[in-house]
mmCIF file of C-alpha atoms in Angstrom:
data_model
loop_
_atom_site.group_PDB
_atom_site.id
_atom_site.type_symbol
_atom_site.label_atom_id
_atom_site.label_comp_id
_atom_site.label_asym_id
_atom_site.label_seq_id
_atom_site.Cartn_x
_atom_site.Cartn_y
_atom_site.Cartn_z
ATOM 1 C CA MET U 1 195.773 71.640 46.707
ATOM 2 C CA LYS U 2 197.048 69.390 49.484
ATOM 3 C CA LYS U 3 194.518 67.552 51.521
ATOM 4 C CA GLY U 4 194.386 68.443 55.218
ATOM 5 C CA LYS U 5 195.264 65.856 57.811
ATOM 6 C CA PRO U 6 192.248 63.953 59.119
ATOM 7 C CA ILE U 7 191.105 64.887 62.640
ATOM 8 C CA ARG U 8 191.679 61.942 64.880
ATOM 9 C CA PHE U 9 188.946 60.549 67.140
ATOM 10 C CA GLN U 10 191.211 60.990 70.170
ATOM 11 C CA THR U 11 191.488 64.712 69.443
ATOM 12 C CA ILE U 12 187.702 65.115 69.263
ATOM 13 C CA LEU U 13 187.269 63.181 72.514
ATOM 14 C CA LEU U 14 189.877 65.321 74.269
ATOM 15 C CA GLY U 15 188.118 68.485 73.103
ATOM 16 C CA LEU U 16 184.767 67.269 74.418
ATOM 17 C CA LEU U 17 186.297 66.377 77.777
ATOM 18 C CA ILE U 18 187.821 69.849 78.074
ATOM 19 C CA LEU U 19 184.437 71.490 77.374
ATOM 20 C CA ILE U 20 182.671 69.259 79.904
ATOM 21 C CA MET U 21 185.259 69.941 82.615
ATOM 22 C CA ALA U 22 185.103 73.693 81.922
ATOM 23 C CA GLY U 23 181.333 73.581 82.387
ATOM 24 C CA VAL U 24 181.667 71.712 85.675
ATOM 25 C CA VAL U 25 184.254 74.160 87.008
ATOM 26 C CA TRP U 26 182.107 77.158 85.999
ATOM 27 C CA GLY U 27 179.110 75.591 87.688
ATOM 28 C CA LEU U 28 181.093 75.307 90.901
ATOM 29 C CA LEU U 29 182.602 78.775 90.796
ATOM 30 C CA LYS U 30 179.833 81.004 89.415
ATOM 31 C CA PRO U 31 177.421 82.773 91.788
ATOM 32 C CA ASP U 32 174.276 80.760 92.385
ATOM 33 C CA ASN U 33 171.934 83.409 91.027
ATOM 34 C CA ASP U 34 168.988 81.050 90.772
ATOM 35 C CA ASN U 35 169.103 80.215 94.462
ATOM 36 C CA LEU U 36 169.862 83.827 95.326
ATOM 37 C CA ALA U 37 166.696 84.874 93.518
ATOM 38 C CA ASP U 38 164.604 82.444 95.561
ATOM 39 C CA SER U 39 165.722 83.410 99.058
ATOM 40 C CA ILE U 40 168.555 84.920 101.052
ATOM 41 C CA GLN U 41 169.892 84.053 104.478
ATOM 42 C CA PRO U 42 171.399 86.289 107.183
ATOM 43 C CA GLY U 43 175.109 86.749 106.573
ATOM 44 C CA GLN U 44 174.878 85.939 102.870
ATOM 45 C CA ASN U 45 176.570 88.510 100.642
ATOM 46 C CA THR U 46 173.664 89.961 98.706
ATOM 47 C CA ASP U 47 174.544 93.677 98.464
ATOM 48 C CA LEU U 48 171.684 94.838 100.673
ATOM 49 C CA HIS U 49 170.647 98.451 100.041
ATOM 50 C CA THR U 50 167.435 99.472 101.778
ATOM 51 C CA PHE U 51 164.325 98.257 103.610
ATOM 52 C CA HIS U 52 160.722 99.110 104.392
ATOM 53 C CA PHE U 53 157.876 97.571 106.379
ATOM 54 C CA SER U 54 154.077 97.407 106.374
ATOM 55 C CA PRO U 55 151.957 99.596 108.685
ATOM 56 C CA ASP U 56 151.239 96.650 110.998
ATOM 57 C CA LYS U 57 154.897 95.472 110.829
ATOM 58 C CA SER U 58 153.719 92.066 109.636
ATOM 59 C CA SER U 59 155.849 92.388 106.485
ATOM 60 C CA ILE U 60 159.422 93.621 106.102
ATOM 61 C CA TRP U 61 161.089 94.018 102.699
ATOM 62 C CA VAL U 62 164.749 94.547 101.771
ATOM 63 C CA GLY U 63 165.998 95.897 98.462
ATOM 64 C CA THR U 64 169.091 94.164 97.088
ATOM 65 C CA HIS U 65 171.080 93.859 93.860
ATOM 66 C CA ALA U 66 168.904 90.830 93.067
ATOM 67 C CA GLY U 67 165.481 92.370 93.695
ATOM 68 C CA ILE U 68 163.238 92.708 96.743
ATOM 69 C CA PHE U 69 162.980 90.033 99.426
ATOM 70 C CA GLU U 70 160.287 89.674 102.090
ATOM 71 C CA GLN U 71 160.945 88.237 105.538
ATOM 72 C CA ASN U 72 159.447 84.811 106.056
ATOM 73 C CA GLY U 73 160.472 83.384 109.412
ATOM 74 C CA ASP U 74 164.251 83.059 109.520
ATOM 75 C CA LYS U 75 164.696 83.541 105.767
ATOM 76 C CA TRP U 76 163.841 86.129 103.149
ATOM 77 C CA ASP U 77 161.931 85.120 100.019
ATOM 78 C CA SER U 78 162.091 86.849 96.659
ATOM 79 C CA ILE U 79 159.206 88.897 95.304
ATOM 80 C CA GLU U 80 159.103 87.318 91.863
ATOM 81 C CA SER U 81 157.913 90.351 89.909
ATOM 82 C CA LEU U 82 161.019 92.298 90.962
ATOM 83 C CA ALA U 83 163.621 89.533 90.785
ATOM 84 C CA TYR U 84 167.102 90.576 89.608
ATOM 85 C CA GLN U 85 166.419 94.321 89.641
ATOM 86 C CA ASP U 86 169.059 96.224 91.603
ATOM 87 C CA VAL U 87 166.677 97.947 94.024
ATOM 88 C CA MET U 88 168.501 100.689 95.940
ATOM 89 C CA GLY U 89 165.485 102.793 96.936
ATOM 90 C CA LEU U 90 162.078 101.672 98.238
ATOM 91 C CA GLU U 91 159.222 103.916 99.372
ATOM 92 C CA TYR U 92 155.468 103.722 99.825
ATOM 93 C CA ASP U 93 152.677 105.809 101.271
ATOM 94 C CA ALA U 94 151.548 104.325 104.615
ATOM 95 C CA ALA U 95 148.147 105.961 104.077
ATOM 96 C CA ALA U 96 147.866 104.275 100.656
ATOM 97 C CA PRO U 97 150.084 101.153 100.841
ATOM 98 C CA ALA U 98 149.263 100.108 97.273
ATOM 99 C CA ASN U 99 151.364 103.036 96.013
ATOM 100 C CA LEU U 100 154.961 101.812 95.816
ATOM 101 C CA PHE U 101 158.136 103.393 94.432
ATOM 102 C CA ILE U 102 161.480 101.751 93.686
ATOM 103 C CA SER U 103 164.731 103.098 92.264
ATOM 104 C CA GLY U 104 168.103 101.767 91.221
ATOM 105 C CA HIS U 105 170.555 101.514 88.367
ATOM 106 C CA GLY U 106 168.719 102.926 85.360
ATOM 107 C CA PHE U 107 165.199 103.245 86.720
ATOM 108 C CA ILE U 108 162.587 104.772 88.982
ATOM 109 C CA GLN U 109 159.289 102.901 88.913
ATOM 110 C CA ARG U 110 155.888 103.265 90.543
ATOM 111 C CA SER U 111 153.136 100.758 91.218
ATOM 112 C CA THR U 112 149.598 101.737 92.225
ATOM 113 C CA ASP U 113 148.341 98.182 92.741
ATOM 114 C CA GLY U 114 150.688 96.821 95.377
ATOM 115 C CA GLY U 115 153.445 95.763 93.000
ATOM 116 C CA ALA U 116 151.536 93.809 90.358
ATOM 117 C CA ARG U 117 152.323 96.333 87.604
ATOM 118 C CA TRP U 118 155.029 98.982 87.338
ATOM 119 C CA THR U 119 155.453 102.230 85.382
ATOM 120 C CA ASN U 120 158.761 103.918 84.587
ATOM 121 C CA LEU U 121 159.039 107.464 85.946
ATOM 122 C CA THR U 122 162.124 109.158 84.542
ATOM 123 C CA SER U 123 160.806 112.343 82.915
ATOM 124 C CA GLY U 124 163.258 115.148 83.658
ATOM 125 C CA LEU U 125 165.985 112.842 84.959
ATOM 126 C CA PRO U 126 169.407 112.466 83.295
ATOM 127 C CA GLU U 127 170.272 109.632 80.940
ATOM 128 C CA GLY U 128 172.226 106.790 82.485
ATOM 129 C CA LEU U 129 170.255 107.299 85.694
ATOM 130 C CA ASP U 130 171.881 105.810 88.804
ATOM 131 C CA ALA U 131 169.270 106.411 91.509
ATOM 132 C CA HIS U 132 170.999 105.398 94.731
ATOM 133 C CA LEU U 133 168.601 106.897 97.290
ATOM 134 C CA LEU U 134 164.858 107.521 97.228
ATOM 135 C CA HIS U 135 162.934 109.374 99.936
ATOM 136 C CA MET U 136 159.247 110.261 100.300
ATOM 137 C CA ASP U 137 158.651 113.605 102.020
ATOM 138 C CA ARG U 138 157.164 113.123 105.499
ATOM 139 C CA ASN U 139 154.997 116.194 104.852
ATOM 140 C CA ASP U 140 153.655 115.285 101.391
ATOM 141 C CA SER U 141 153.521 111.763 99.940
ATOM 142 C CA ASN U 142 153.416 113.158 96.373
ATOM 143 C CA ARG U 143 156.795 114.791 96.913
ATOM 144 C CA LEU U 144 159.837 112.549 96.601
ATOM 145 C CA PHE U 145 163.570 113.154 96.457
ATOM 146 C CA VAL U 146 166.089 111.012 94.585
ATOM 147 C CA PHE U 147 169.861 111.110 94.925
ATOM 148 C CA VAL U 148 171.451 110.481 91.539
ATOM 149 C CA ALA U 149 175.057 109.322 91.748
ATOM 150 C CA ALA U 150 177.308 110.652 88.996
ATOM 151 C CA GLU U 151 180.561 112.497 88.446
ATOM 152 C CA ASN U 152 178.640 115.517 89.720
ATOM 153 C CA SER U 153 175.995 113.952 91.950
ATOM 154 C CA ALA U 154 172.665 115.703 92.409
ATOM 155 C CA ILE U 155 169.291 115.495 94.091
ATOM 156 C CA TYR U 156 166.099 115.755 92.047
ATOM 157 C CA GLU U 157 162.569 116.171 93.350
ATOM 158 C CA THR U 158 159.013 115.539 92.191
ATOM 159 C CA GLY U 159 155.807 117.075 93.501
ATOM 160 C CA ASP U 160 153.398 114.995 91.440
ATOM 161 C CA GLY U 161 154.166 111.455 92.515
ATOM 162 C CA GLY U 162 156.995 110.955 90.048
ATOM 163 C CA GLU U 163 155.268 112.056 86.851
ATOM 164 C CA SER U 164 157.947 114.708 86.364
ATOM 165 C CA TRP U 165 161.270 115.431 88.073
ATOM 166 C CA GLN U 166 163.221 118.669 88.477
ATOM 167 C CA PHE U 167 166.815 119.325 89.460
ATOM 168 C CA LEU U 168 166.916 120.457 93.086
ATOM 169 C CA MET U 169 170.582 120.847 93.972
ATOM 170 C CA ASN U 170 174.031 119.388 93.701
ATOM 171 C CA ALA U 171 174.901 116.931 96.454
ATOM 172 C CA PRO U 172 178.106 115.430 97.878
ATOM 173 C CA ASN U 173 179.272 112.401 95.908
ATOM 174 C CA ASN U 174 179.627 110.474 99.168
ATOM 175 C CA THR U 175 175.958 110.895 100.144
ATOM 176 C CA VAL U 176 174.623 107.750 101.850
ATOM 177 C CA ALA U 177 171.346 108.872 103.467
ATOM 178 C CA MET U 178 168.742 111.630 103.339
ATOM 179 C CA THR U 179 165.515 112.504 105.099
ATOM 180 C CA SER U 180 162.849 115.165 105.427
ATOM 181 C CA VAL U 181 161.562 116.432 108.768
ATOM 182 C CA LYS U 182 157.953 116.468 109.949
ATOM 183 C CA GLY U 183 156.609 120.026 110.003
ATOM 184 C CA LYS U 184 159.632 121.397 108.126
ATOM 185 C CA PRO U 185 158.822 121.163 104.385
ATOM 186 C CA ASP U 186 161.826 123.328 103.423
ATOM 187 C CA LEU U 187 164.368 121.205 105.282
ATOM 188 C CA LEU U 188 166.292 118.270 103.831
ATOM 189 C CA LEU U 189 168.970 116.411 105.785
ATOM 190 C CA VAL U 190 171.790 114.693 103.907
ATOM 191 C CA GLY U 191 174.141 112.214 105.541
ATOM 192 C CA THR U 192 177.550 111.437 104.059
ATOM 193 C CA ASP U 193 180.424 109.187 105.066
ATOM 194 C CA GLN U 194 181.876 112.215 106.854
ATOM 195 C CA LYS U 195 179.069 114.359 108.294
ATOM 196 C CA LEU U 196 175.360 115.245 108.542
ATOM 197 C CA LEU U 197 174.228 118.339 106.628
ATOM 198 C CA ALA U 198 170.992 120.360 106.691
ATOM 199 C CA TYR U 199 169.823 122.137 103.519
ATOM 200 C CA ASP U 200 167.303 124.982 103.572
ATOM 201 C CA LEU U 201 165.357 124.360 100.360
ATOM 202 C CA SER U 202 163.802 127.835 100.465
ATOM 203 C CA THR U 203 167.258 129.285 99.805
ATOM 204 C CA LYS U 204 168.401 128.108 96.397
ATOM 205 C CA GLY U 205 172.153 127.618 96.299
ATOM 206 C CA GLY U 206 172.572 128.314 100.014
ATOM 207 C CA GLN U 207 175.333 126.634 101.967
ATOM 208 C CA PRO U 208 174.264 123.709 104.148
ATOM 209 C CA GLN U 209 174.539 123.720 107.923
ATOM 210 C CA GLN U 210 176.704 120.995 109.441
ATOM 211 C CA LEU U 211 174.858 119.120 112.181
ATOM 212 C CA LEU U 212 177.223 116.239 112.986
ATOM 213 C CA ASP U 213 180.930 115.924 112.295
ATOM 214 C CA GLU U 214 181.167 112.147 111.819
ATOM 215 C CA PRO U 215 180.019 109.535 109.300
ATOM 216 C CA VAL U 216 176.274 108.892 109.128
ATOM 217 C CA TYR U 217 175.015 105.382 108.426
ATOM 218 C CA ALA U 218 171.316 106.307 108.559
ATOM 219 C CA VAL U 219 169.103 109.276 109.404
ATOM 220 C CA THR U 220 165.355 109.779 109.681
ATOM 221 C CA GLY U 221 162.800 112.374 110.583
ATOM 222 C CA MET U 222 160.587 111.137 113.416
ATOM 223 C CA PRO U 223 156.784 111.476 113.843
ATOM 224 C CA ASP U 224 157.160 114.253 116.430
ATOM 225 C CA GLY U 225 159.571 116.306 114.328
ATOM 226 C CA ASP U 226 162.741 115.057 116.025
ATOM 227 C CA VAL U 227 165.648 113.646 114.039
ATOM 228 C CA MET U 228 167.444 110.378 114.741
ATOM 229 C CA ALA U 229 170.820 109.463 113.255
ATOM 230 C CA ILE U 230 172.986 106.352 113.518
ATOM 231 C CA THR U 231 176.736 106.957 113.448
ATOM 232 C CA PRO U 232 179.868 104.959 114.316
ATOM 233 C CA SER U 233 179.698 106.419 117.834
ATOM 234 C CA GLY U 234 176.105 105.239 118.285
ATOM 235 C CA ALA U 235 172.524 106.334 117.733
ATOM 236 C CA LYS U 236 171.522 109.858 118.724
ATOM 237 C CA ARG U 237 168.452 112.051 118.677
ATOM 238 C CA SER U 238 167.754 115.781 118.493
ATOM 239 C CA ALA U 239 164.686 117.993 118.723
ATOM 240 C CA ASP U 240 166.374 121.164 117.486
ATOM 241 C CA ARG U 241 169.203 119.606 115.403
ATOM 242 C CA ILE U 242 171.698 121.380 117.672
ATOM 243 C CA ALA U 243 171.740 119.393 120.914
ATOM 244 C CA TRP U 244 171.949 115.595 120.554
ATOM 245 C CA SER U 245 171.236 112.899 123.125
ATOM 246 C CA GLU U 246 172.279 109.251 123.031
ATOM 247 C CA VAL U 247 169.730 106.556 122.157
ATOM 248 C CA SER U 248 169.948 103.074 123.677
ATOM 249 C CA LEU U 249 170.172 101.206 120.374
ATOM 250 C CA ASN U 250 172.968 98.623 120.249
ATOM 251 C CA LEU U 251 173.452 97.095 116.805
ATOM 252 C CA ASN U 252 176.383 94.903 117.899
ATOM 253 C CA GLU U 253 178.694 96.495 115.312
ATOM 254 C CA GLU U 254 176.361 95.657 112.426
ATOM 255 C CA ILE U 255 175.715 98.349 109.800
ATOM 256 C CA PRO U 256 172.124 99.609 109.421
ATOM 257 C CA LEU U 257 170.474 99.652 106.008
ATOM 258 C CA GLY U 258 168.406 102.540 107.334
ATOM 259 C CA ILE U 259 165.981 103.537 110.064
ATOM 260 C CA ARG U 260 162.246 104.098 109.616
ATOM 261 C CA PHE U 261 159.337 105.257 111.761
ATOM 262 C CA LEU U 262 155.586 105.145 111.305
ATOM 263 C CA ASP U 263 153.470 108.039 112.546
ATOM 264 C CA ASN U 264 152.286 105.907 115.500
ATOM 265 C CA GLY U 265 155.815 105.827 116.885
ATOM 266 C CA GLN U 266 156.700 102.298 115.857
ATOM 267 C CA GLY U 267 160.101 102.037 114.230
ATOM 268 C CA LEU U 268 162.492 99.503 112.750
ATOM 269 C CA VAL U 269 166.163 99.173 111.908
ATOM 270 C CA VAL U 270 167.403 96.379 109.616
ATOM 271 C CA THR U 271 171.137 95.692 109.464
ATOM 272 C CA ASP U 272 173.499 94.304 106.869
ATOM 273 C CA LYS U 273 173.206 90.934 108.647
ATOM 274 C CA LEU U 274 169.399 91.039 108.278
ATOM 275 C CA THR U 275 168.967 91.553 112.009
ATOM 276 C CA VAL U 276 165.805 93.515 112.860
ATOM 277 C CA TYR U 277 165.536 95.912 115.801
ATOM 278 C CA GLU U 278 162.245 97.531 116.793
ATOM 279 C CA THR U 279 160.821 100.222 119.030
ATOM 280 C CA ARG U 280 157.247 100.789 120.133
ATOM 281 C CA ASP U 281 157.770 104.000 122.094
ATOM 282 C CA HIS U 282 159.038 106.559 119.578
ATOM 283 C CA GLY U 283 162.627 105.370 119.807
ATOM 284 C CA GLU U 284 163.068 105.527 123.573
ATOM 285 C CA THR U 285 163.849 101.809 123.902
ATOM 286 C CA TRP U 286 164.867 99.221 121.312
ATOM 287 C CA SER U 287 164.948 95.433 121.257
ATOM 288 C CA ARG U 288 166.029 92.773 118.824
ATOM 289 C CA ARG U 289 163.067 91.279 117.008
ATOM 290 C CA ALA U 290 162.780 87.516 116.716
ATOM 291 C CA PRO U 291 162.191 86.168 113.170
#
């Protein structure tokens, strides 16, 4: 057998230099996930999905592809226990703030101690769960709805705080928002990138009623039973879901992550640029909130 040629020192050195340079280039080009997990800044591309806020509005949280971040002055700091989870849905019971729910790619979880510990809640849900939207019924905090994105997207519901889920109905694949309405337990509104639809849940398989014929960025049921929606043509409000009036909310062409109201009439909108707008008078007037 012939002996192989000896590997020269210069060849080894060249190989080491190539590996070192590759590592340097990767370090420059790869996303800085470590820093992203610590905090995010307005304008930073973080795939923002949703938001919520505490009853006294002292805390605001946003769900992102890298976990949940809480506003701290002009920046948003990571909640360590949820770092790197792709949180697309976030709900909690204002009457019992320690009860939290989150959803995302592959999970729905609940915490009953303010986020210290979490339990998976997927009984009755399909495998490969992709839970894009999560909504707590304004009439019953034990009832939640989840929009599951799939080839045939669907909405599931629970009436026992997530212990078990049941198929509710098929839903448009382009669903981007949904809300219940105060005083109307059989009504569910679904916003898509084309229109706003109203489903009568007492009529299984019934056709939805079209409320708005334009894309819907966000929609919410309000404390008094009204509905407020944000569309490309502006924010609008309706008491009967037939006649709509304009709302003086100017987001300066930023896209809302959602809109939320507390029962006392205080409300917030957080945008894709992490700008916060607030109202103290049931949505009549809005102002930009300083960090």
